[in-house]
Each structure stands twice: as structure tokens, then as C-alpha cells.
Tab-separated table of C-alpha atoms in Angstrom:
chain	number	residue	atom	x	y	z
A	1	ALA	CA	-19.266	-4.698	24.963
A	2	GLY	CA	-16.671	-3.255	22.481
A	3	TYR	CA	-13.234	-1.923	22.029
A	4	SER	CA	-11.512	-0.486	24.649
A	5	ASP	CA	-10.143	3.400	24.651
A	6	GLY	CA	-6.732	2.367	23.525
A	7	PHE	CA	-7.788	0.105	20.277
A	8	VAL	CA	-5.159	0.525	17.485
A	9	PHE	CA	-6.224	-1.341	13.587
A	10	PRO	CA	-4.802	-2.978	12.422
A	11	PRO	CA	-2.941	-4.106	15.568
A	12	PRO	CA	0.907	-4.121	15.486
A	13	GLY	CA	2.203	-6.496	13.734
A	14	THR	CA	-0.417	-7.259	11.542
A	15	ARG	CA	1.274	-9.057	8.210
A	16	CYS	CA	-0.417	-8.833	4.773
A	17	THR	CA	1.914	-11.773	2.071
A	18	GLY	CA	0.259	-11.519	-1.181
A	19	PHE	CA	1.271	-14.897	-3.723
A	20	ASP	CA	1.219	-14.997	-7.055
A	21	ASN	CA	-1.823	-17.409	-7.493
A	22	ALA	CA	-4.116	-14.428	-7.041
A	23	SER	CA	-4.273	-14.665	-3.241
A	24	ALA	CA	-3.194	-13.075	-0.212
A	25	VAL	CA	-3.045	-13.948	3.548
A	26	ILE	CA	-3.919	-10.620	5.993
A	27	ARG	CA	-2.419	-12.665	9.516
A	28	LEU	CA	-3.418	-10.677	12.862
A	29	PRO	CA	-0.905	-11.640	15.734
A	30	ASN	CA	-1.299	-13.920	17.853
A	31	GLY	CA	-4.051	-12.974	20.669
A	32	THR	CA	-5.767	-10.497	18.794
A	33	GLY	CA	-9.098	-10.196	16.781
A	34	LEU	CA	-11.721	-8.498	15.630
A	35	LEU	CA	-15.360	-8.046	17.449
A	36	LYS	CA	-18.103	-9.051	14.843
A	37	ASN	CA	-18.825	-5.900	13.008
A	38	ASN	CA	-18.415	-4.838	9.248
A	39	TYR	CA	-14.598	-3.965	8.125
A	40	THR	CA	-13.195	-2.146	4.924
A	41	LEU	CA	-10.059	-3.656	4.055
A	42	MET	CA	-7.288	-2.438	1.521
A	43	LEU	CA	-5.447	-4.320	-0.423
A	44	ASP	CA	-3.282	-2.874	-3.477
A	45	VAL	CA	-2.738	-5.348	-6.301
A	46	GLU	CA	-0.591	-5.482	-9.097
A	47	ASN	CA	-2.906	-5.909	-12.439
A	48	PRO	CA	-1.496	-8.478	-14.937
A	49	GLY	CA	-0.424	-6.577	-18.173
A	50	TYR	CA	-2.968	-9.203	-19.935
A	51	ARG	CA	-6.698	-9.380	-19.602
A	52	PRO	CA	-7.498	-12.200	-17.880
A	53	ASN	CA	-9.387	-15.280	-19.095
A	54	GLY	CA	-12.309	-16.670	-16.454
A	55	THR	CA	-14.679	-15.185	-14.168
A	56	ASN	CA	-14.031	-11.684	-12.138
A	57	LEU	CA	-15.121	-13.032	-8.437
A	58	TRP	CA	-13.210	-12.293	-5.364
A	59	GLN	CA	-13.226	-14.583	-2.200
A	60	PHE	CA	-12.828	-14.202	1.305
A	61	TYR	CA	-12.477	-16.427	4.117
A	62	THR	CA	-11.871	-15.598	7.556
A	63	ARG	CA	-10.367	-18.509	9.334
A	64	VAL	CA	-8.448	-19.056	12.861
A	65	ALA	CA	-5.791	-21.064	13.460
A	66	ASN	CA	-4.503	-21.722	16.765
A	67	GLU	CA	-2.973	-24.943	18.251
A	68	ASN	CA	-6.607	-26.944	18.120
A	69	GLY	CA	-5.911	-26.508	14.200
A	70	THR	CA	-7.281	-24.281	11.559
A	71	LYS	CA	-11.393	-23.348	11.355
A	72	TYR	CA	-13.355	-21.044	8.896
A	73	VAL	CA	-15.780	-18.626	10.938
A	74	ASP	CA	-16.464	-16.758	7.907
A	75	ALA	CA	-16.425	-16.717	3.821
A	76	ASN	CA	-17.455	-14.423	1.294
A	77	ARG	CA	-17.376	-16.227	-2.184
A	78	SER	CA	-18.903	-14.049	-4.251
A	79	LEU	CA	-18.234	-10.655	-4.512
A	80	SER	CA	-17.845	-8.995	-7.980
A	81	GLY	CA	-14.843	-7.719	-9.230
A	82	PHE	CA	-14.460	-4.545	-11.465
A	83	GLY	CA	-13.382	-5.126	-15.185
A	84	LEU	CA	-9.895	-5.025	-16.078
A	85	SER	CA	-8.329	-3.923	-19.888
A	86	GLU	CA	-5.444	-4.544	-21.586
A	87	LEU	CA	-2.849	-2.004	-20.642
A	88	VAL	CA	-1.802	-0.612	-23.782
A	89	PRO	CA	1.406	1.844	-24.775
A	90	LEU	CA	0.007	5.211	-25.895
A	91	ARG	CA	1.480	6.477	-29.254
A	92	THR	CA	1.974	9.916	-28.963
A	93	ASP	CA	3.050	12.297	-31.591
A	94	GLU	CA	4.818	15.074	-29.394
A	95	GLY	CA	7.741	15.098	-32.500
A	96	ALA	CA	4.638	16.029	-35.391
A	97	ALA	CA	4.466	19.496	-35.377
A	98	PRO	CA	4.944	21.259	-38.624
A	99	ARG	CA	8.081	22.898	-39.287
A	100	ALA	CA	7.833	26.888	-39.520
A	101	ALA	CA	7.053	27.640	-42.648
A	102	THR	CA	9.297	29.126	-44.990
A	103	ILE	CA	8.042	31.839	-47.452
A	104	SER	CA	10.031	32.344	-51.045
A	105	ALA	CA	10.113	35.742	-52.312
A	106	SER	CA	10.658	36.865	-55.770
A	107	ALA	CA	11.542	40.066	-56.461
A	108	VAL	CA	10.441	41.304	-60.323
A	109	LEU	CA	12.507	44.722	-61.464
């Protein structure tokens, strides 16, 4: 009761689609699925340029969609997120190095 030796994850044809409402869908091809187990999914997200208001909880739902409709089979609705800080430009003063000192000399004869 496990995966065959030729199992490849993610299966060919897997798609990940992100939306502008802070959600994403990972779609496995028809006829494929996952055995009951713990999995690590990695998503690249683009943080906003501001500190969002509200809670910082992530929610994950697992659902099956087939000819009989859509059925939710698992959910994790309370994963704590991580802190976001507003991205601000960094002021640098590369051009503020002191000029070479000039020495004036006077000769008294």
C-alpha cells in the first residue's frame, strides 16, 4: 500500500494558478491523486508593498472534483502566517565620501 517505483511527484500536467485575491489552486491531472500522508507544498508568493490589515492566517482546503461534483476531503483553516514588513527604499550615501583634503602652504621668507 504505497506508491509504485515509477511514481513521480508532482505528476506531469500539475498546474498551480494564483489569483489576485490571495488564493491559489493546485490542480492535479485527472486520474491522479495523493495517498493519505503528510506533504510539503511550496508556493512562491509576491508580497504586497504595504503591511496588510487583518489576520495573518493561511487556509488550505483539499477537494475532489469529478462527474459527481466537488467534495471537500480535508482542510486546515488555522495555519499561522509570518510577519510582513513594509518594503521601503534604503537610503544610501555612496556619493557622500569626503573630498580629498587640500593643503595650502605658505612660505615665509
